[in-house]
Amino acid sequence: RTEAVVKHGLVAVPASVQVTPANRLGAAAKFWVDGVTDRQFVIRVDARPGAPTAAFHWRAVTAGGQTLAGTL
């Protein structure tokens, strides 16, 4: 899989989304975030990581300061 949808739970579109790998990316060399909306964002990698799959820590913050974080 080369993408994961994160349902962030914020009340608005995040002004900032920070993503950090929680393990090795396997066969993937890079990752990025796109598709940011008021409900979700997408973490993408440039290649299928293989086993074990890539894991990420994320943090999203709205312009008003609401913050949520998680691990995927």
Backbone as a ProteinNet text record, in pm:
[ID]
protein_1_A
[PRIMARY]
RTEAVVKHGLVAVPASVQVTPANRLGAAAKFWVDGVTDRQFVIRVDARPGAPTAAFHWRAVTAGGQTLAGTL
[TERTIARY]
83.7	0	88.2	55.2	137.4	69	-44.7	-111.8	-193.8	-214.6	-298.4	-380	-509.4	-598.2	-607.7	-582.4	-590.7	-712.3	-807.9	-923.4	-883.7	-851.7	-787.5	-880.3	-1008.1	-1101.3	-1101.3	-1033.8	-1033.1	-1162.3	-1189.6	-1311.7	-1293.9	-1173	-1144	-1027.4	-998.9	-883.1	-756	-665.4	-541.6	-458.3	-403.4	-310	-172.1	-148.6	-19.5	-41.2	27.6	28.8	175.2	216.7	353.8	350.2	436.9	443.1	587.9	608.8	741.7	736	827.5	827.6	849.1	773.4	786.1	873.5	906.5	996	1061.6	1130.8	1193.5	1085.9	1114.3	1018.9	1030	1117.1	1133.1	1180.4	1110	1147.4	1114.8	1036.6	1002.3	1120.4	1141.1	1250.1	1200.2	1075.1	1023.4	873.8	823.8	682.1	638.3	508.3	453.1	306	249.5	109	38.2	-80.5	-165.9	-311.6	-399.9	-542.5	-594.3	-541.5	-581.3	-718.6	-812.1	-946.9	-985.4	-1108.8	-1157	-1185.3	-1172.5	-1197.6	-1078.1	-989.9	-882.5	-763.9	-656.4	-542.7	-485.7	-399.6	-344.4	-192.2	-135.8	9.2	43.2	136.4	176.8	325.3	361.1	501.5	525.5	650.6	681.6	692.5	690.7	694.9	633.2	584.9	531.5	644.5	624.3	732	772.2	679.8	707.6	684.4	729.5	707.3	829.5	813.8	685.8	649.5	522.2	476.8	525.5	533.3	575.9	472	518.9	431	471.4	375	400.4	335.2	403.8	344.7	298.3	182.2	134.5	79.4	80	26.3	-35.1	-159.8	-229.8	-280	-264.7	-300.9	-382.6	-494.6	-574.7	-518.6	-564.6	-523	-564.1	-671.9	-718.8	-646	-553.6	-472.9	-517.9	-630.2	-672.7	-569.9	-526.3	-422.6	-467.2	-442.7	-463.8	-342.7	-313.4	-198.3	-231	-154.2	-175.8	-63.2	-78.5	15.9	-61.3	-4.8	-70.3	27.1
-117.7	0	124.1	221	341.9	465.4	447.6	560.6	513.9	604.7	578.3	703.2	686.9	797.9	811.7	932.3	960.9	1049.2	1001	1083	1153.7	1283.1	1355.3	1398.3	1418.7	1454.4	1600.5	1687	1829.8	1896.3	2017.1	2088.7	2171.7	2179.1	2260.2	2197.3	2253.1	2208.2	2242.4	2148	2178.8	2282.9	2376.1	2472.9	2409.3	2304.8	2236.9	2088	2003.8	1859.8	1816.7	1756.7	1707.6	1555.7	1491.7	1346.1	1303	1203.6	1149.3	997.7	934.3	787.6	728.5	623.7	554.3	430	393.8	280.7	303.2	203.8	216.5	218.5	284.9	293.7	174.7	80	-35.9	6.6	-36.1	-5	139.6	208.8	348.4	438.6	542.1	636.3	768.5	804.1	931.3	919.7	1016.4	1022.3	1168.5	1189.6	1324.9	1318.7	1436.4	1450.7	1529.4	1484.6	1564.3	1533.5	1591.1	1567.3	1613.1	1723.8	1773.2	1839.6	1791.5	1849.3	1868.7	1913.2	1930.8	1797.8	1686.3	1555.3	1461.7	1479.1	1380.8	1438.6	1361.2	1387.3	1252.5	1253.5	1129.9	1132.7	1024.6	1006.5	912.4	954.7	874.3	841.6	727.2	689.7	661.9	671.4	659.8	515.4	417.7	276.4	193.9	76.7	-11.3	-46.6	-20.7	-43.7	-190.2	-283	-423.1	-451.7	-566.4	-605	-568.4	-514.4	-465.7	-334.5	-305.6	-183.5	-59.6	52	176.9	223.3	281.9	339.2	485.1	567.5	710.5	766.4	864.9	948.7	1075.3	1127.3	1249.1	1346.2	1472.9	1580.2	1682.8	1720.6	1819.3	1932.2	2055.6	2174.4	2268.2	2317.6	2415.8	2556.1	2652.7	2791.8	2843.1	2787.7	2827.5	2759	2668.4	2605.7	2467.9	2418	2282.8	2183.7	2090.7	1995.6	1853	1764.8	1621.2	1548.6	1433	1355.6	1207.2	1127.8	984.7	910.1	778.8	691.2	604.9	588.4	508.7	407
0	0	0	-80.3	-90.5	-34.7	32.1	94.8	213.1	306.4	422.4	450.6	468.3	498.6	650.3	700.9	844	867.5	945.3	985.2	1114.3	1102.9	1212.5	1324.6	1302.1	1408.9	1450.1	1376.8	1409.4	1361	1409.8	1372	1244.9	1193.1	1074.3	998.5	882.2	804.6	882.8	901.8	972.9	898.2	972.6	916.1	903.7	984.5	985.6	1010.9	933.5	955.9	957.6	1068.6	1081.8	1086.2	1009.4	1003	1020.1	1105.9	1131.6	1121.5	1050.9	1046.1	1185.6	1217.1	1345.5	1332.1	1209.4	1182.7	1046.8	997.9	865.7	756.9	648.9	538.3	443.1	472.4	385.3	247.2	143.5	4.9	-33.5	47	17.4	53.2	-26.7	-1.5	55.5	26.2	75.5	103.2	181.9	215.4	211.9	198.2	197.8	235.9	262.1	299	190.9	152.7	63.9	94.4	17	36.6	172	223	355.3	346.5	427.7	434.8	581.1	603.6	741	810.8	740.7	800.3	798.3	700.2	684.3	607.8	606.9	518.5	477	376	322.5	337.1	392.3	396.1	281	196.1	79.6	86	29.8	12.5	-135.2	-178.6	-320.7	-370.1	-279.6	-317.5	-205.5	-238	-133.5	-37.6	92.6	188.4	203.6	185.9	213.2	360.8	407	546.6	630.2	749.5	799.8	731.8	728.3	662.6	737.8	670.1	733.1	833.8	943.2	1045.3	1064.5	1103.6	1117.1	1243.3	1303.7	1407.4	1335.6	1371.8	1307.7	1412	1374.6	1458.5	1365.1	1391.8	1308.9	1398.3	1350.3	1428.1	1340.6	1393.6	1321.1	1345.7	1265.6	1283.9	1421.8	1477.1	1609.9	1723.9	1692	1795.4	1841.2	1787.3	1823.9	1770.9	1853.6	1815.4	1844.7	1750.8	1771.3	1714.7	1771	1727.4	1736.1	1665.5	1669.8	1600.5	1597	1527.4	1431.7	1314.1	1209.9	1160.2
[MASK]
++++++++++++++++++++++++++++++++++++++++++++++++++++++++++++++++++++++++

